[in-house]
C-alpha cells in the first residue's frame, strides 16, 4: 500500500488534501484507534515518554482508548490514526466511520499497511486455519485478512513492525499542517551502512535490506537479524536482483516463507508480475 | 439513539428471551431485526425511523416499569478502555441478585497457533512475540524455551542471565505502565490520564523514569523494546558491551531510588475492601522468586512440573466465544499474576521490596484483587534490585558465551513456562525432524484469570449495586483494570 503512495507523482503528494488549512489557533483534533493488533505501535508512541506528551499538548485528543475512559463524542477529526488489521465486522465499521469524519487518515504499522502476521493464513490454509485453534467455529468471525486500504482511502503510512517512533515525530508535524509528507526512496542499507554495521549479505547471510524501504534506522541488521521486510518494498526496490543475490543463501521456498511473515509475499508477486 | 449504554434497565422480563432477541449486538427487543422488519412491512416506513421513535418514547418508562415489576436489570459497558484489546462487560441482575457477570470479548481472531503449523521453527519466536505489544519479551522467551526443550538444545549460564534480565526489564516497564497510566486514574476517580499527568507532574516523571529503565534493559539486550531481535534458540545473536552494562547500572540505581519514592506515593491510597479466598498459581523454583523457571505451584497444595501442565489444566472453549478459558482439573477457578506471585513467593523478595511490602501492613495471604496493583509496585522494586544484582555480575564477565553456538535440529515435543507480567505463560510446541511445527498451544495468563475475574466481579457488583449508574460503571471498569487483563494475549 505504501508503494501506491510512493508511485504517485511526488508533486501531487505535496498538495494539501485537507479542504481548508487547519487554523493556527484551534488545536488539530486527533483520534488514535486500534483495530485487531498487538497494539505495539501505540506503545511505541507511548514509549516516547515526555517527547510524546509534548506532542500531545499540541493537539486535541478526541479519542484514545489507551489513556482515557471518556466517550468518543463523534466530532469531525483532522487526523485519524489507525493501527491494526480490520478482522471483525465491528473493526470494519469503526474504520469506515472514522474515515467519514476525518480529513486525513493515516495508518500505523505493518498490520494496517500490509496485513501483518495475521495475513500468513491467507498464503496457506486460509479460513480453514481456524480448525487448528477452535472447536466451536460457528459464530466466530473468520475472514480473509485484508489491509486497511481495501476498505478506506489511506493518506499516509507509518510502516514497520512496530513503527519507528522517531519517524512518527519526524513526519507528524507535516500531517498536522494538513500536508502529506514526502518520503525519500531509500533502502534499509543506507542507514545500516551509516551505523557502521558489517553487511550480512557479505557474510553470506540473507537480508532483504536492499529492496526494503528504509527509515527504521536499520534496527534489525544492527542486531544481526536479517531484514524481513516489515516496512514493505521501496518504490524502486528490485525484487529480481534481490532474488538472484539470495539464491546462494536460501532456497526459493525459504525466500517465500520469510516474505510471508510480514505480508510481503503478495506485494512481491504483484511487483514481479509488472516486470 | 438510546441504546443501553453503561448499564440501563432493560425492557425484557426474562434473560433468555432477551438473549434470543438481541443476537446481533442490539440491546433491546425493539432493535431486533424481527421487530423492525414487522414495523417496516406493516407501516411502510423506514425501519430506522420506527426503531428510533419507539425507543425514544418507551425506553425509559418501560424499563422502569419492568424493573419495578420483575426486578430485572442488565448492566452493560460497551467498551472498556485503557486495557489491551477489545472487551465490554455485561451482567444481569434479578431481584438484586447478580445472575451472571461476563466480560464480552470483542477481539478479532489472528489464529497464531494455526498459522504456526507447518512453519519453520525459526519463525516461531518472531511470530508469537507479535501476539502482544506490551509483553513481547515473554512470548518470545517462552517459545524459545519450548523449542530448546523440543530439540534438546543446551544454553549457557550467560544466556540464562541475559534472558532473566530481559524478563525483569519486561516486568518493570509493563507494571509501571499499568500502575501509573492504566490504574492510577481509577484510584483517583479520574477518567482521563492526561488529567492525572496534570495533577501529578512529579509522579508522572517518576513513573516514566522507572519505565524507561525497564525499556532500556530490553533495548540494550534485546535490540529493541517492542518485538526484540537478538534472542534466539541457543542464545543471542548479539550481546551488550561492557559500557552499555555500566550505563544500565547507573540508570538502575537512579530507578531504584525513584521506585521507592513512587512506592511511597502509591502506599497512601486506600483500596476498596473486597475479599474472596482463592487459589494462587505461579512458578516456584524452590530457591528464588521464580520468573524464568520452576514448577507450577499454588497456595492450595498444587505442585507439578511444567511438563504436566496440560494434564492438570484444561482449556475450554464455549460456543461463540473466541477466548479459551483455563480451568484446573477437579478444582475451582484460580488467579495468576503479581498478586499470586507475591502471595506465594514473598519470602524470596529482595530486601528493599520486602521492606516496602512490610511498610504496607498487609497480612498475607491477601485475597483482595485490588491489591494486585500495589503488588505490581512491590515487583517493580524487586525487579529493579534483581536486575542490578545480575548486571553487577555480568559487568565483569565475558559475555561471548551467550552467543548462539551450533546445534542439531531434532524432532521432539517441548513445553515451557515463564512468569509474564500478568501471570504464568505456557507454550507447547511439537516439531518434526526437519524443524517444522506439527502442533502448537499457547496458554496466556488472561485466559487463566478471566473466569476468576468474572466470579469476583459478580460478588463485587453486590457491594456497588446501590451506587448511581455512572459511578457504578466507573467502579466496574476500575475493578476489571486492577486485574490488568490483556485481551490481545488471551485471544491470539
XYZ file of C-alpha atoms in Angstrom:
767
model
C 0.000 0.000 0.000
C 2.840 2.256 0.823
C 4.017 1.758 -2.691
C 0.818 3.115 -4.088
C 1.549 6.309 -2.215
C 5.069 6.321 -3.445
C 4.240 5.655 -7.049
C 2.180 8.785 -7.335
C 3.706 11.887 -8.764
C 5.818 13.402 -5.981
C 4.471 16.863 -6.823
C 0.977 15.708 -6.161
C 1.932 14.357 -2.766
C 2.773 17.788 -1.501
C -0.606 19.219 -2.316
C -2.727 19.714 0.743
C -5.520 17.175 0.935
C -7.379 18.967 3.668
C -10.047 21.154 2.101
C -9.071 24.097 4.250
C -5.845 24.564 6.184
C -6.161 23.770 9.863
C -6.469 27.035 11.742
C -3.491 28.040 13.825
C -5.450 28.962 16.936
C -7.568 25.804 17.103
C -5.684 22.686 18.055
C -5.994 19.918 15.481
C -8.352 17.153 16.528
C -6.828 13.684 16.641
C -8.031 10.182 17.370
C -5.920 7.050 17.742
C -7.865 3.865 17.177
C -6.766 0.222 17.355
C -8.347 -2.488 15.253
C -7.183 -6.087 15.781
C -3.495 -5.985 16.642
C -0.904 -6.342 19.374
C -1.183 -2.579 19.926
C 2.602 -2.390 19.886
C 2.602 0.619 17.547
C 0.572 2.612 20.063
C 3.037 1.581 22.750
C 5.867 2.702 20.502
C 4.275 6.160 20.689
C 3.679 5.962 24.427
C 7.261 4.778 24.919
C 8.481 8.134 23.644
C 7.594 9.300 27.165
C 7.899 13.031 27.668
C 8.562 13.662 23.973
C 5.164 12.224 23.248
C 3.456 14.219 25.990
C 4.883 17.360 24.366
C 3.340 16.315 21.074
C 0.004 15.582 22.721
C -0.066 19.139 24.076
C -0.152 20.460 20.505
C -3.314 18.564 19.611
C -6.762 17.954 20.968
C -7.015 14.245 21.686
C -10.593 13.347 20.880
C -10.333 9.622 21.335
C -7.533 7.409 22.521
C -8.662 4.306 24.366
C -5.186 3.695 25.701
C -5.262 6.621 28.088
C -8.835 7.706 28.661
C -12.271 6.408 29.509
C -14.317 9.273 28.112
C -16.890 8.519 25.454
C -15.861 9.458 21.914
C -18.048 12.500 21.117
C -18.012 11.680 17.397
C -16.890 15.118 16.218
C -15.029 15.693 12.941
C -11.333 14.967 13.066
C -8.292 16.457 11.442
C -6.282 13.261 11.617
C -7.403 9.734 12.379
C -4.598 7.358 13.278
C -5.400 3.691 12.783
C -3.499 0.666 13.966
C -4.169 -2.999 13.244
C -5.984 -5.249 10.813
C -9.735 -4.992 10.273
C -10.809 -8.528 11.191
C -14.210 -8.236 12.856
C -17.281 -6.541 11.387
C -17.006 -4.051 14.223
C -13.437 -3.249 13.139
C -14.597 -2.526 9.576
C -17.451 -0.377 10.789
C -15.155 1.591 13.103
C -12.767 2.152 10.228
C -15.418 3.384 7.803
C -16.967 5.736 10.349
C -13.553 7.100 11.152
C -12.779 7.797 7.511
C -16.039 9.697 7.091
C -15.279 12.136 9.878
C -11.577 12.679 9.225
C -9.690 14.978 6.877
C -6.681 12.675 6.907
C -6.445 9.015 7.767
C -3.007 7.637 8.479
C -2.154 4.084 9.438
C 0.387 2.785 11.910
C 2.374 -0.342 11.353
C 2.661 -3.471 9.328
C -0.754 -4.969 10.228
C -2.686 -1.988 8.922
C -0.394 -1.391 5.961
C 0.450 -4.902 4.773
C -1.735 -7.317 6.707
C 0.865 -8.257 9.283
C 1.275 -11.695 10.791
C -2.467 -12.487 10.648
C -2.095 -12.435 6.841
C 0.136 -15.534 6.938
C -3.016 -17.636 6.901
C -4.018 -16.207 3.510
C -0.976 -17.893 1.959
C -1.794 -21.302 3.389
C -4.980 -22.767 4.735
C -6.957 -19.519 4.682
C -10.219 -19.713 6.549
C -9.567 -23.364 7.417
C -6.749 -22.306 9.738
C -9.412 -21.819 12.381
C -9.875 -25.578 12.679
C -6.491 -25.915 14.338
C -7.455 -23.456 17.010
C -11.155 -23.663 17.889
C -13.543 -26.498 18.451
C -16.713 -24.439 18.001
C -16.186 -22.329 14.922
C -19.775 -21.348 14.301
C -20.485 -17.737 15.127
C -16.831 -16.703 15.106
C -15.872 -14.054 12.574
C -13.240 -15.680 10.400
C -12.489 -13.564 7.362
C -9.698 -13.410 4.865
C -7.168 -10.829 6.001
C -7.228 -7.579 4.031
C -5.236 -4.440 4.614
C -6.898 -1.201 5.670
C -6.662 0.352 2.172
C -9.056 -2.315 0.866
C -11.785 -0.675 2.912
C -10.988 3.040 3.002
C -8.609 5.537 1.436
C -5.330 5.829 3.310
C -3.461 9.129 3.146
C -0.174 8.174 4.742
C 1.552 5.118 6.133
C 3.924 4.778 9.042
C 5.275 1.343 8.164
C 7.110 -1.250 10.253
C 6.512 -3.839 12.911
C 6.400 -1.916 15.115
C 6.573 1.624 13.712
C 9.716 3.659 14.262
C 8.637 6.264 16.791
C 11.276 8.769 15.660
C 9.894 8.586 12.152
C 6.480 9.415 13.573
C 7.893 12.510 15.276
C 9.581 13.483 12.010
C 6.541 13.307 9.754
C 3.689 14.066 12.110
C 4.175 17.883 12.180
C 3.639 17.892 8.392
C 0.410 15.967 8.796
C -0.740 18.392 11.478
C -0.476 21.139 8.918
C -2.569 19.127 6.507
C 0.350 18.162 4.262
C 1.192 14.654 3.160
C 4.904 14.203 3.883
C 7.270 13.241 1.125
C 9.228 10.098 1.881
C 12.550 9.548 0.130
C 13.005 6.231 -1.626
C 15.899 4.787 0.288
C 16.794 1.188 1.157
C 17.416 -0.024 4.697
C 21.080 -0.356 3.654
C 21.725 3.409 3.753
C 21.110 3.677 7.493
C 22.702 0.289 8.082
C 25.937 1.452 6.459
C 25.830 4.774 8.294
C 25.730 2.825 11.547
C 28.930 1.054 10.587
C 27.368 -2.411 10.516
C 29.032 -5.175 8.542
C 26.715 -6.176 5.712
C 25.043 -9.518 6.429
C 24.989 -10.368 2.716
C 28.786 -10.157 2.603
C 28.864 -12.915 5.208
C 26.520 -14.989 3.060
C 23.655 -14.369 5.435
C 20.303 -13.472 3.844
C 18.896 -9.951 4.288
C 16.115 -8.121 2.435
C 17.619 -4.694 3.153
C 18.328 -3.575 -0.458
C 14.714 -3.883 -1.645
C 13.011 -2.614 1.525
C 12.010 0.960 2.387
C 14.412 2.467 4.940
C 13.613 4.784 7.831
C 13.851 2.222 10.620
C 17.448 3.107 11.473
C 18.301 -0.426 10.318
C 17.298 -1.714 13.713
C 17.267 -5.403 12.709
C 20.602 -5.721 10.875
C 22.173 -3.721 13.723
C 21.151 -6.607 15.981
C 22.478 -9.084 13.411
C 18.945 -10.042 12.493
C 18.136 -10.182 8.770
C 15.749 -7.560 7.396
C 12.492 -9.423 6.775
C 10.805 -6.515 5.085
C 8.221 -5.362 7.607
C 8.330 -1.858 6.117
C 7.425 -3.029 2.630
C 9.054 -2.810 -0.788
C 10.546 0.534 -1.676
C 9.274 2.068 -4.935
C 12.455 1.235 -6.840
C 13.152 -1.991 -4.953
C 14.487 -4.555 -7.408
C 12.958 -7.896 -6.468
C 14.612 -9.762 -9.330
C 18.114 -8.676 -8.351
C 17.348 -9.451 -4.717
C 16.227 -12.961 -5.590
C 19.377 -13.524 -7.639
C 21.601 -12.383 -4.767
C 19.785 -14.540 -2.230
C 19.880 -17.676 -4.435
C 23.209 -18.606 -2.889
C 21.928 -18.241 0.660
C 18.388 -19.575 0.720
C 16.088 -21.733 -1.363
C 13.102 -20.257 -3.185
C 10.844 -21.895 -0.639
C 12.714 -20.311 2.233
C 12.512 -16.971 0.473
C 8.731 -17.254 0.072
C 8.361 -18.340 3.701
C 10.206 -15.336 5.055
C 8.272 -12.925 2.852
C 5.032 -14.302 4.307
C 5.779 -13.197 7.864
C 5.104 -9.520 7.252
C 2.673 -9.788 4.353
C 5.358 -9.003 1.781
C 4.703 -12.013 -0.437
C 1.651 -10.634 -2.237
C 3.407 -7.316 -2.859
C 6.392 -9.131 -4.337
C 4.255 -11.192 -6.718
C 2.473 -8.011 -7.753
C 5.772 -6.273 -8.426
C 7.131 -9.289 -10.326
C 4.037 -9.559 -12.500
C 4.570 -5.949 -13.564
C 8.168 -6.517 -14.530
C -30.245 6.548 19.579
C -30.982 5.309 23.018
C -29.358 2.014 23.455
C -28.429 0.794 26.825
C -25.053 2.270 27.357
C -23.358 1.913 30.669
C -25.998 -0.127 32.385
C -29.597 0.775 31.901
C -32.648 -1.109 32.958
C -33.824 -3.249 30.143
C -37.228 -3.897 28.788
C -37.323 -7.626 28.998
C -38.664 -9.907 31.676
C -36.542 -12.933 31.107
C -32.928 -13.260 30.422
C -33.210 -15.982 27.791
C -35.763 -14.066 25.765
C -33.513 -11.095 25.946
C -30.602 -13.034 24.596
C -32.676 -14.523 21.821
C -33.843 -11.142 20.632
C -30.537 -9.433 20.888
C -28.405 -11.871 18.988
C -26.621 -9.363 16.851
C -25.495 -6.990 19.492
C -28.605 -4.863 19.767
C -29.646 -4.421 23.312
C -33.402 -4.073 23.167
C -36.076 -6.232 21.604
C -37.196 -3.240 19.523
C -33.921 -3.247 17.770
C -34.008 -6.880 16.786
C -34.423 -7.467 13.121
C -37.718 -9.329 13.621
C -39.390 -6.382 15.299
C -38.140 -3.787 12.909
C -38.976 -5.881 9.846
C -42.567 -6.206 11.062
C -42.716 -2.477 11.621
C -41.377 -1.599 8.228
C -43.566 -4.204 6.464
C -46.765 -3.006 8.102
C -46.238 0.693 8.216
C -44.174 1.196 5.105
C -41.762 3.478 6.885
C -38.011 3.063 7.074
C -37.002 0.671 9.805
C -34.657 3.125 11.400
C -37.339 5.722 11.868
C -39.655 3.412 13.773
C -36.953 1.922 15.892
C -35.735 5.325 16.932
C -39.159 6.699 17.555
C -40.291 3.790 19.659
C -37.093 3.694 21.561
C -37.206 7.352 22.388
C -40.743 7.104 23.613
C -40.745 3.885 25.515
C -37.270 3.056 26.631
C -37.111 4.817 29.937
C -40.696 4.376 31.054
C -40.853 0.731 30.056
C -37.612 -0.101 31.723
C -38.596 1.489 34.969
C -41.877 -0.423 34.959
C -40.153 -3.672 34.124
C -37.532 -3.166 36.760
C -40.063 -2.452 39.445
C -42.267 -5.368 38.424
C -39.776 -8.128 37.624
C -36.747 -6.637 39.332
C -34.600 -7.481 36.322
C -31.729 -5.295 35.355
C -28.910 -5.547 32.881
C -25.637 -3.770 33.447
C -23.636 -3.201 30.326
C -20.403 -1.489 29.414
C -19.836 -1.350 25.674
C -16.124 -0.944 25.740
C -13.573 -0.963 28.495
C -10.764 1.409 27.633
C -7.235 1.559 28.969
C -6.738 -2.117 28.600
C -5.047 -4.119 25.894
C -7.540 -5.372 23.333
C -11.272 -5.018 22.906
C -13.791 -6.104 25.511
C -17.033 -4.980 27.075
C -18.919 -6.100 30.141
C -22.389 -7.468 30.721
C -24.155 -8.536 33.890
C -27.744 -9.444 34.640
C -29.313 -8.825 37.988
C -32.607 -10.313 39.121
C -34.220 -9.154 42.342
C -30.926 -7.712 43.478
C -29.024 -10.947 42.858
C -26.262 -10.980 40.277
C -27.259 -13.820 37.954
C -24.347 -13.519 35.572
C -21.336 -11.301 35.059
C -19.319 -11.674 31.939
C -16.550 -9.975 30.049
C -17.643 -9.742 26.433
C -14.561 -10.322 24.348
C -14.712 -8.464 21.040
C -11.219 -9.167 19.809
C -10.662 -10.341 16.245
C -9.003 -13.722 15.867
C -5.474 -13.839 14.490
C -5.161 -17.642 14.815
C -1.498 -17.543 15.805
C -1.387 -21.232 16.791
C -2.968 -22.153 13.463
C -0.525 -20.178 11.326
C 2.443 -21.670 13.165
C 1.576 -25.150 11.943
C 3.807 -26.147 9.043
C 6.207 -23.257 9.593
C 9.907 -23.500 10.297
C 10.797 -23.264 13.978
C 12.959 -20.173 13.394
C 9.844 -18.168 12.511
C 8.069 -19.144 15.719
C 9.591 -16.680 18.235
C 9.345 -13.885 15.651
C 5.650 -14.506 15.040
C 4.495 -15.244 18.582
C 6.026 -12.171 20.163
C 3.661 -10.175 17.991
C 0.741 -11.541 19.984
C 1.276 -8.674 22.405
C 2.810 -5.225 22.151
C 3.220 -4.845 25.924
C 4.793 -8.206 26.698
C 6.509 -9.427 23.501
C 9.581 -10.427 25.517
C 7.826 -13.199 27.407
C 6.103 -14.675 24.355
C 9.423 -14.698 22.519
C 11.229 -16.201 25.507
C 8.701 -18.931 26.294
C 8.584 -20.033 22.656
C 12.375 -20.170 22.526
C 12.486 -22.192 25.746
C 9.888 -24.632 24.408
C 11.819 -25.023 21.136
C 15.063 -25.629 23.008
C 13.370 -28.310 25.074
C 11.919 -29.909 21.943
C 15.336 -30.159 20.291
C 17.379 -30.679 23.446
C 19.449 -27.526 22.977
C 21.598 -26.555 25.956
C 22.239 -22.901 26.761
C 24.998 -21.170 28.731
C 24.644 -19.505 32.128
C 25.296 -16.117 30.498
C 22.388 -16.678 28.139
C 20.160 -17.527 31.068
C 21.237 -14.395 32.956
C 20.631 -12.166 29.953
C 17.195 -13.705 29.435
C 16.268 -13.162 33.073
C 17.334 -9.546 32.678
C 15.066 -9.254 29.653
C 12.205 -10.586 31.749
C 12.833 -8.204 34.620
C 13.001 -5.342 32.177
C 9.708 -6.515 30.723
C 8.067 -6.765 34.138
C 9.346 -3.317 35.172
C 8.041 -1.487 32.121
C 4.758 -3.367 31.845
C 3.954 -2.884 35.536
C 4.995 0.775 35.524
C 2.628 1.364 32.619
C -0.270 -0.416 34.274
C 0.322 1.052 37.718
C 0.568 4.622 36.691
C -1.072 5.062 33.325
C -3.826 2.474 33.374
C -4.779 2.142 37.055
C -3.936 5.300 38.972
C -6.764 7.255 37.389
C -9.197 4.674 38.812
C -7.838 5.123 42.313
C -8.378 8.847 41.936
C -11.758 8.537 40.184
C -10.454 10.406 37.140
C -11.444 9.381 33.622
C -8.519 10.720 31.611
C -4.825 10.054 32.156
C -3.844 13.428 30.807
C -5.611 14.923 33.833
C -3.577 12.641 36.089
C -0.439 13.860 34.378
C -1.506 17.458 35.020
C -2.320 16.784 38.654
C 0.808 14.801 39.467
C 3.607 16.077 37.216
C 6.371 14.898 39.563
C 4.993 11.401 39.944
C 4.449 11.169 36.187
C 8.122 11.887 35.679
C 8.978 9.201 38.219
C 6.793 6.615 36.501
C 8.321 7.468 33.135
C 11.816 7.218 34.587
C 11.159 3.750 36.023
C 9.522 2.633 32.831
C 12.459 3.913 30.826
C 14.857 1.787 32.846
C 12.809 -1.339 32.107
C 12.667 -0.407 28.443
C 16.387 0.357 28.302
C 17.228 -3.138 29.605
C 15.135 -4.700 26.851
C 16.584 -2.317 24.272
C 20.211 -2.902 25.199
C 19.922 -6.696 25.469
C 17.111 -7.348 23.000
C 17.967 -4.717 20.403
C 14.521 -3.124 20.519
C 11.830 -2.544 23.159
C 8.789 -3.718 21.229
C 9.413 -7.020 19.474
C 13.063 -7.559 20.469
C 15.504 -9.059 17.991
C 18.600 -10.686 19.455
C 17.186 -13.614 21.438
C 17.016 -16.905 19.536
C 17.139 -20.663 20.021
C 20.512 -21.480 21.568
C 21.460 -17.994 22.753
C 21.853 -14.453 21.476
C 22.751 -13.023 18.088
C 24.478 -10.123 19.750
C 25.435 -9.319 23.342
C 25.690 -5.948 25.107
C 29.071 -4.285 25.586
C 30.629 -3.553 28.971
C 29.940 0.151 28.545
C 26.285 -0.489 27.877
C 26.010 -2.599 31.023
C 27.779 0.088 33.068
C 25.303 2.670 31.844
C 22.410 0.379 32.704
C 23.716 0.014 36.249
C 23.881 3.790 36.672
C 20.355 4.161 35.335
C 19.176 1.294 37.542
C 20.485 2.858 40.730
C 18.518 6.009 39.977
C 15.454 3.988 39.019
C 15.571 2.093 42.309
C 15.556 5.319 44.311
C 12.710 6.644 42.189
C 10.752 3.409 42.570
C 10.934 3.655 46.344
C 9.566 7.196 46.184
C 6.793 6.205 43.813
C 6.072 3.232 46.055
C 5.521 5.569 48.994
C 3.147 7.594 46.820
C 1.095 4.502 45.976
C 1.109 3.272 49.571
C -1.066 6.214 50.629
C -4.039 5.074 48.569
C -6.866 3.197 50.182
C -8.091 0.344 48.037
C -11.717 -0.793 48.204
C -12.453 -3.540 50.713
C -13.195 -6.752 48.912
C -12.124 -10.300 49.595
C -12.662 -13.776 48.265
C -10.486 -16.681 49.247
C -8.912 -18.259 46.209
C -6.105 -20.329 44.759
C -2.971 -18.502 43.602
C -0.914 -20.246 40.923
C 2.599 -19.298 39.811
C 6.030 -20.777 39.185
C 8.078 -21.978 42.129
C 11.771 -22.808 41.808
C 12.300 -23.556 45.488
C 15.181 -21.126 45.932
C 14.261 -17.884 44.210
C 11.432 -15.558 43.251
C 10.787 -17.651 40.160
C 10.173 -15.951 36.849
C 12.193 -17.900 34.297
C 11.987 -21.481 35.516
C 10.419 -23.679 38.173
C 7.440 -25.917 38.817
C 3.842 -24.826 38.713
C 2.680 -24.416 42.308
C -0.204 -22.950 44.264
C -1.054 -21.930 47.810
C -3.559 -24.808 47.961
C -1.119 -27.651 47.594
C -0.780 -27.941 43.808
C 2.806 -28.667 42.800
C 3.504 -30.124 39.366
C 6.335 -29.935 36.853
C 5.645 -27.661 33.880
C 5.524 -30.760 31.640
C 2.355 -31.879 33.414
C 0.617 -28.552 32.912
C -1.752 -29.689 30.202
C -2.739 -32.796 32.172
C -3.871 -30.686 35.072
C -5.110 -27.512 33.423
C -7.743 -27.643 30.736
C -8.529 -25.137 28.054
C -12.232 -24.918 27.325
C -13.913 -23.032 24.546
C -17.582 -22.242 24.901
C -19.607 -21.874 21.690
C -19.495 -18.342 20.252
C -16.528 -17.406 22.407
C -13.138 -16.519 20.971
C -11.358 -16.884 24.280
C -10.401 -20.254 25.690
C -10.764 -20.318 29.446
C -8.453 -22.431 31.538
C -9.650 -24.499 34.456
C -7.816 -26.757 36.862
C -8.965 -30.342 36.961
C -11.214 -31.006 39.962
C -10.607 -27.538 41.300
C -12.075 -24.103 41.305
C -11.018 -21.107 39.213
C -7.668 -19.619 40.165
C -5.675 -16.427 39.967
C -2.273 -15.627 38.451
C -0.039 -12.546 38.192
C 1.684 -10.186 40.628
C -0.784 -10.838 43.451
C -0.314 -14.622 43.096
C 3.470 -14.387 42.969
C 3.803 -12.085 45.970
C 1.406 -14.247 47.988
C 3.196 -17.488 47.151
C 6.820 -16.404 46.895
C 7.180 -13.350 49.152
C 9.981 -14.989 51.143
C 12.265 -14.660 48.136
C 11.713 -10.924 47.585
C 14.790 -8.692 47.564
C 15.483 -6.683 50.776
C 14.073 -3.363 49.522
C 10.977 -4.994 48.052
C 10.454 -6.867 51.313
C 10.819 -3.664 53.285
C 8.263 -1.991 51.080
C 5.863 -4.906 51.438
C 6.199 -4.706 55.221
C 5.547 -0.977 55.166
C 2.200 -1.649 53.500
C 0.975 -3.629 56.512
C -0.987 -6.157 54.507
C -1.156 -9.608 56.004
C -0.508 -12.479 53.617
C -2.331 -14.406 52.260
C -4.127 -11.405 50.850
C -7.314 -12.106 48.894
C -8.171 -8.571 47.761
C -7.749 -8.445 43.951
C -7.472 -4.635 44.027
C -4.137 -5.132 45.746
C -2.794 -6.627 42.522
C -1.891 -3.034 41.646
C 0.191 -2.440 44.753
C 1.862 -5.852 44.412
C 2.955 -4.781 40.975
C 4.722 -1.897 42.731
C 6.407 -4.439 45.028
C 7.529 -6.374 41.960
C 8.852 -3.245 40.262
C 11.155 -2.596 43.241
C 12.101 -6.280 43.365
C 12.821 -6.470 39.639
C 14.998 -3.346 39.645
C 17.033 -4.702 42.546
C 17.330 -8.115 40.929
C 18.433 -6.689 37.620
C 21.041 -4.553 39.378
C 22.482 -7.667 41.039
C 22.649 -9.557 37.736
C 24.032 -6.550 35.861
C 26.741 -6.274 38.515
C 27.703 -9.899 37.873
C 27.715 -9.502 34.106
C 29.732 -6.272 34.190
C 32.964 -8.146 34.763
C 32.194 -11.154 32.637
C 32.963 -12.028 29.066
C 29.535 -12.348 27.529
C 30.611 -14.061 24.316
C 29.446 -17.333 25.889
C 25.899 -16.157 25.291
C 26.371 -16.059 21.510
C 24.469 -18.869 19.799
C 26.501 -21.981 19.064
C 25.673 -24.676 16.528
C 23.033 -27.192 17.498
C 21.211 -30.036 15.811
C 17.626 -29.747 14.628
C 15.685 -32.652 16.102
C 12.183 -33.982 16.311
C 10.505 -33.526 19.675
C 7.917 -32.006 21.936
C 8.815 -29.023 24.067
C 6.867 -27.370 26.818
C 7.920 -24.306 28.772
C 6.508 -21.692 31.092
C 7.731 -18.328 32.342
C 6.181 -15.697 34.583
C 4.848 -12.961 32.336
C 3.892 -9.634 33.960
C 0.266 -10.850 34.120
C 0.953 -14.415 35.221
C 2.188 -17.781 34.071
C 2.584 -18.060 30.309
C 2.694 -21.573 28.912
C 3.851 -22.873 25.499
C 3.688 -26.328 23.997
C 5.412 -26.863 20.634
C 5.664 -30.094 18.677
C 8.393 -30.254 15.981
C 9.086 -32.733 13.179
C 12.600 -33.949 12.279
C 13.171 -31.053 9.862
C 12.241 -28.475 12.458
C 8.760 -27.711 11.140
C 5.942 -27.168 13.617
C 3.433 -30.022 13.861
C 1.383 -28.556 16.654
C 1.397 -25.551 18.965
C -0.527 -24.492 22.020
C -0.250 -21.196 23.838
C -1.946 -20.593 27.192
C -1.862 -16.991 28.346
C -2.301 -15.525 31.835
C -5.517 -13.696 30.997
C -7.123 -16.904 29.683
C -6.390 -18.350 33.120
C -7.642 -15.474 35.221
C -10.726 -14.498 33.206
C -13.185 -16.851 34.922
C -11.737 -15.791 38.244
C -12.307 -12.159 37.350
C -15.918 -12.820 36.405
C -16.574 -14.684 39.630
C -15.053 -11.851 41.669
C -16.941 -9.194 39.807
C -20.291 -10.918 40.382
C -19.586 -10.635 44.103
C -18.218 -7.124 43.909
C -21.281 -5.978 41.999
C -23.390 -6.629 45.092
C -21.245 -4.134 47.026
C -21.709 -1.362 44.496
C -25.272 -2.077 43.316
C -26.763 0.932 45.070
C -24.348 3.453 43.589
C -25.611 5.793 40.877
C -25.237 4.310 37.415
C -22.267 6.372 36.310
C -20.337 5.802 39.500
C -21.056 2.089 39.373
C -19.748 1.830 35.825
C -16.603 3.643 36.828
C -16.067 1.256 39.741
C -16.601 -1.757 37.492
C -14.086 -0.518 34.959
C -11.618 0.132 37.760
C -12.083 -3.371 39.125
C -11.527 -5.001 35.748
C -8.437 -2.899 35.143
C -6.956 -3.759 38.541
C -6.740 -7.301 37.203
C -4.646 -5.967 34.322
C -6.193 -8.242 31.694
C -4.617 -8.449 28.248
C -7.282 -9.365 25.721
C -4.865 -9.337 22.766
C -2.903 -12.083 24.534
C -5.960 -14.048 25.587
C -7.346 -14.106 22.042
C -4.301 -14.726 19.957
